[in-house]
PDB file of C-alpha atoms in Angstrom:
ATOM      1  CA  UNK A   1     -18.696  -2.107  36.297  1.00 42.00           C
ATOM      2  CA  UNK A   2     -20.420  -5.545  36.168  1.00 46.00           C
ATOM      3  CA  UNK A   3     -18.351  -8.682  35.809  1.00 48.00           C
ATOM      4  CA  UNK A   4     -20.104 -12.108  35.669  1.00 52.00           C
ATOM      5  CA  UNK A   5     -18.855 -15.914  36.465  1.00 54.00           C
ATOM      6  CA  UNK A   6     -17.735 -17.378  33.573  1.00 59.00           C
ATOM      7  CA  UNK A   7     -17.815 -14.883  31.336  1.00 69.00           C
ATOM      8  CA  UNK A   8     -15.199 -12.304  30.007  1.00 70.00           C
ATOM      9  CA  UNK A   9     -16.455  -9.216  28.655  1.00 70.00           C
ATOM     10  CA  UNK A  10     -19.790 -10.410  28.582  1.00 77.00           C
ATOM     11  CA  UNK A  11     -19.165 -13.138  25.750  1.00 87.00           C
ATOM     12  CA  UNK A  12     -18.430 -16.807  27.677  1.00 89.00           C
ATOM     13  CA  UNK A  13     -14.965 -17.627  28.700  1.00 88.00           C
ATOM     14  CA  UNK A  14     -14.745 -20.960  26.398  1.00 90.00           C
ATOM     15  CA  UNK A  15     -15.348 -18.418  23.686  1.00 92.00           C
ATOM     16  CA  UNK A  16     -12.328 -16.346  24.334  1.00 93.00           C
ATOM     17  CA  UNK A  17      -9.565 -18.424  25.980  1.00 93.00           C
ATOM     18  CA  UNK A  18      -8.747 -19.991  22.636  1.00 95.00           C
ATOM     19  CA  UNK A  19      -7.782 -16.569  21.506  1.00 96.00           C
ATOM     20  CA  UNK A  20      -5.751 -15.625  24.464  1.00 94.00           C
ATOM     21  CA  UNK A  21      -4.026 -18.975  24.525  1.00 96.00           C
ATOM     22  CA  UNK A  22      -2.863 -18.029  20.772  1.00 97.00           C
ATOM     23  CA  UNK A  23      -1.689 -14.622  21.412  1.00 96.00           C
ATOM     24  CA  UNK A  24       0.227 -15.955  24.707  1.00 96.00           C
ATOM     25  CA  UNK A  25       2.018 -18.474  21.991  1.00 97.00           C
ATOM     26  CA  UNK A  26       2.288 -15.483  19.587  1.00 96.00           C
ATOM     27  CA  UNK A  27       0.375 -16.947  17.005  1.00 97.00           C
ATOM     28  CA  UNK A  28      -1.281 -13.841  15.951  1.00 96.00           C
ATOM     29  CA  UNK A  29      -2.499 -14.799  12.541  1.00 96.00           C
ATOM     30  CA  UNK A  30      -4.200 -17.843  14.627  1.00 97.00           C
ATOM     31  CA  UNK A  31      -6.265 -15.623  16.666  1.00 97.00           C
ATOM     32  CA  UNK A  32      -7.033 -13.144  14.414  1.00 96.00           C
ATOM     33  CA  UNK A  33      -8.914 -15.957  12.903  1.00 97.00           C
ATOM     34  CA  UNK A  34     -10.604 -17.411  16.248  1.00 96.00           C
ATOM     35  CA  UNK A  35     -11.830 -13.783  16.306  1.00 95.00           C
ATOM     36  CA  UNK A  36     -13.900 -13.425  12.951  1.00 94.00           C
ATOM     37  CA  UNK A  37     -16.121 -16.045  14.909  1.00 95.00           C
ATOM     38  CA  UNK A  38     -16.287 -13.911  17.866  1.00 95.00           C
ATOM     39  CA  UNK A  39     -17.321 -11.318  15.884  1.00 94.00           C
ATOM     40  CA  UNK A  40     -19.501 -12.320  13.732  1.00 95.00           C
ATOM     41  CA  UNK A  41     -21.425 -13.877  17.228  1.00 94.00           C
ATOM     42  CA  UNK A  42     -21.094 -11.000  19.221  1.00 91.00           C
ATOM     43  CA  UNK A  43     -20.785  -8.152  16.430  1.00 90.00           C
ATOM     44  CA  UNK A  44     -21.957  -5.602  19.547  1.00 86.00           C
ATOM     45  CA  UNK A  45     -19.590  -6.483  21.557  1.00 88.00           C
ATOM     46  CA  UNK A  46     -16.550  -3.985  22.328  1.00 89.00           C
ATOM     47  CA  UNK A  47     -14.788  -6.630  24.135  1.00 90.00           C
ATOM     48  CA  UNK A  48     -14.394  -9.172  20.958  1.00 93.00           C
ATOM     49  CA  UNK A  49     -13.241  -5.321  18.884  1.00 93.00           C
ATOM     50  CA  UNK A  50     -10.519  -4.666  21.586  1.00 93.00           C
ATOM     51  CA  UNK A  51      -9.385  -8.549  20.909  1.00 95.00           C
ATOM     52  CA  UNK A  52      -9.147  -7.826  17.799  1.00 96.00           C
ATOM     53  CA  UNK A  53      -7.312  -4.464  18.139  1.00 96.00           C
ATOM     54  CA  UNK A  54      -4.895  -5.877  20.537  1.00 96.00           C
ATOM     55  CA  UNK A  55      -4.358  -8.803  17.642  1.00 97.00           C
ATOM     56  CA  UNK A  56      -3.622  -6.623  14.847  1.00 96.00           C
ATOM     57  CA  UNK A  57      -1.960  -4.067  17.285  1.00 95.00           C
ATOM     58  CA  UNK A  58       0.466  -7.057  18.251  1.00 95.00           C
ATOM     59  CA  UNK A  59       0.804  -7.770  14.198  1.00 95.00           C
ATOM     60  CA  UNK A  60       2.025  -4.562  13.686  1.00 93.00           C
ATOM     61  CA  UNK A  61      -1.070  -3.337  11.674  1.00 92.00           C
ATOM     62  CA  UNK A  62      -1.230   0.344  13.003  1.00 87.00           C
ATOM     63  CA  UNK A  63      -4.042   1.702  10.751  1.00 88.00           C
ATOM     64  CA  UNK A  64      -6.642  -1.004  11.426  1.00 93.00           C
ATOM     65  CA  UNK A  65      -5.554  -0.911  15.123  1.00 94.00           C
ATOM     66  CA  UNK A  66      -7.060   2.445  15.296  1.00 91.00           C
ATOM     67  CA  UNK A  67     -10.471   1.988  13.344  1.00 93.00           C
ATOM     68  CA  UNK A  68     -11.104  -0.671  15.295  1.00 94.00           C
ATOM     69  CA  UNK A  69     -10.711   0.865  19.002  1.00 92.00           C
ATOM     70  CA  UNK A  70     -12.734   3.820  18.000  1.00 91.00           C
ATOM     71  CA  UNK A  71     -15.860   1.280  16.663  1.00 92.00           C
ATOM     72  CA  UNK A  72     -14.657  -0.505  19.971  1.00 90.00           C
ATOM     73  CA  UNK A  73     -15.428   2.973  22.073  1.00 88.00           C
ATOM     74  CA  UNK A  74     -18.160   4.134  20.134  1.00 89.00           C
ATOM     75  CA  UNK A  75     -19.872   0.941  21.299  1.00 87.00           C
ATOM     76  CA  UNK A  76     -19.132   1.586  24.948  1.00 84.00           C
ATOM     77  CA  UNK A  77     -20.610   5.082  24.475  1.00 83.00           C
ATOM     78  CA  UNK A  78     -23.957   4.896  22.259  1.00 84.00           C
ATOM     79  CA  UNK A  79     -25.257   1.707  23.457  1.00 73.00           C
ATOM     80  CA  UNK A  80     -26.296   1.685  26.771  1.00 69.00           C
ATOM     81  CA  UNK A  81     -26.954  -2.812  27.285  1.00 60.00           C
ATOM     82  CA  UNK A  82     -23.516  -3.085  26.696  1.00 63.00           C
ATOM     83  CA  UNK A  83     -21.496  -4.591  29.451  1.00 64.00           C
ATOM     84  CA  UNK A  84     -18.617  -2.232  31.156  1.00 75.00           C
ATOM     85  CA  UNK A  85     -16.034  -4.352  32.531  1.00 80.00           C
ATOM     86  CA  UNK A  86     -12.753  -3.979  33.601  1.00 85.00           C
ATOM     87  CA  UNK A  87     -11.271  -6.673  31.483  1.00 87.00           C
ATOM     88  CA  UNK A  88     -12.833  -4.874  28.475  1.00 86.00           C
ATOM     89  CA  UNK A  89     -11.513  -1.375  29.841  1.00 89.00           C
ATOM     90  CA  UNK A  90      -7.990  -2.853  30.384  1.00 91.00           C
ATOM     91  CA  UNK A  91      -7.685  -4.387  27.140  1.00 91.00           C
ATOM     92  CA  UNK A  92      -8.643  -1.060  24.954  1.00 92.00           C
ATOM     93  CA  UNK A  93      -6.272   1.092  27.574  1.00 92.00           C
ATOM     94  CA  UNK A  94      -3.518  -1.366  26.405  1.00 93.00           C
ATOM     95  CA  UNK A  95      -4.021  -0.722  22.557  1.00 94.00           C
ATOM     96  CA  UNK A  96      -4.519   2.429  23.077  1.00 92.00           C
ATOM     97  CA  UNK A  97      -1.442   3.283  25.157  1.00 92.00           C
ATOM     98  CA  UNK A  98       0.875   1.069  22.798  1.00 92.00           C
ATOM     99  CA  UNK A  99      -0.987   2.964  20.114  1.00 90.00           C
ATOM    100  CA  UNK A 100       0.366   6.484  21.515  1.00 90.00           C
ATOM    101  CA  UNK A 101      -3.005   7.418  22.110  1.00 89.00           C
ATOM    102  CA  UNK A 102      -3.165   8.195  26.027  1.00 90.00           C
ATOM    103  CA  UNK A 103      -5.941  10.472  25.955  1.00 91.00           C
ATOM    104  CA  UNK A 104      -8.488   8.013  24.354  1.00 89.00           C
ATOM    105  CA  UNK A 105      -7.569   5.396  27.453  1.00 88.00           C
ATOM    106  CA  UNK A 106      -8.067   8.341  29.918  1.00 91.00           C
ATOM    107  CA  UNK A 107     -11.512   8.846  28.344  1.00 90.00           C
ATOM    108  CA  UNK A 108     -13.059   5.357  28.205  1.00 86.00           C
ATOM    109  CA  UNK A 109     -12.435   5.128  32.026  1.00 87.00           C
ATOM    110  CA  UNK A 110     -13.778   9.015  32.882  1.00 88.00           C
ATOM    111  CA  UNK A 111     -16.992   7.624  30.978  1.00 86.00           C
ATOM    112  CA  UNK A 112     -17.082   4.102  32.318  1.00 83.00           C
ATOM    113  CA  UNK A 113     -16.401   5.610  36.474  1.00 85.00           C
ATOM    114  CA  UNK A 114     -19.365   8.407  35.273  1.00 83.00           C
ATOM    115  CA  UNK A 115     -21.628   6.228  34.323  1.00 75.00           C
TER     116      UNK A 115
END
């Protein structure tokens, strides 16, 4: 797991503090929109997807929450330049746990420890 200086899930920290400043105010509508930036500048990125999961997950929108992890995962799995972090890890476990789905958590971490 590689973690960098000034950057949070490989996308700078600038970037994403304006989104975690919004969902510690619970304004979720606010930082569902500081994260169609994010994604539209890092679209590989599963760190700016679990954002946005944990966003919609703290919305209450349960059926986008879960599209959205598994493009989230499928990015940690099929492309190998991505950047495994523990700050991406911990976000997805959290959506996925409040999501009821404990063996998808369990699984991003066996892959991220066997690779």
């Amino acid at each position: 797991m590689a973690s960098k200086f000034g950057l949070a899930g490989g996308i700078p920290e600038r970037r994403v503090r304006p989104i975690w400043d919004a969902i510690d105010s619970r304004q979720f509508k606010n930082a569902l929109k500081h994260c169609t930036p994010l994604l539209s500048k890092y679209p590989n990125s599963p760190y700016a997807l679990a954002l946005k999961a944990l966003v919609l997950e703290r919305m209450g929108k349960a059926e986008e929450v879960f599209s959205v992890c598994l493009n989230a995962k499928e990015l940690l799995y099929t492309n190998d330049s991505v950047l495994i972090d523990d700050l991406t890890l911990s976000t997805l476990q959290f959506v996925f746990q409040r999501s009821d789905h404990f063996d998808m958590a369990t699984s991003c971490y066996e892959y991220a420890c066997a690779k």
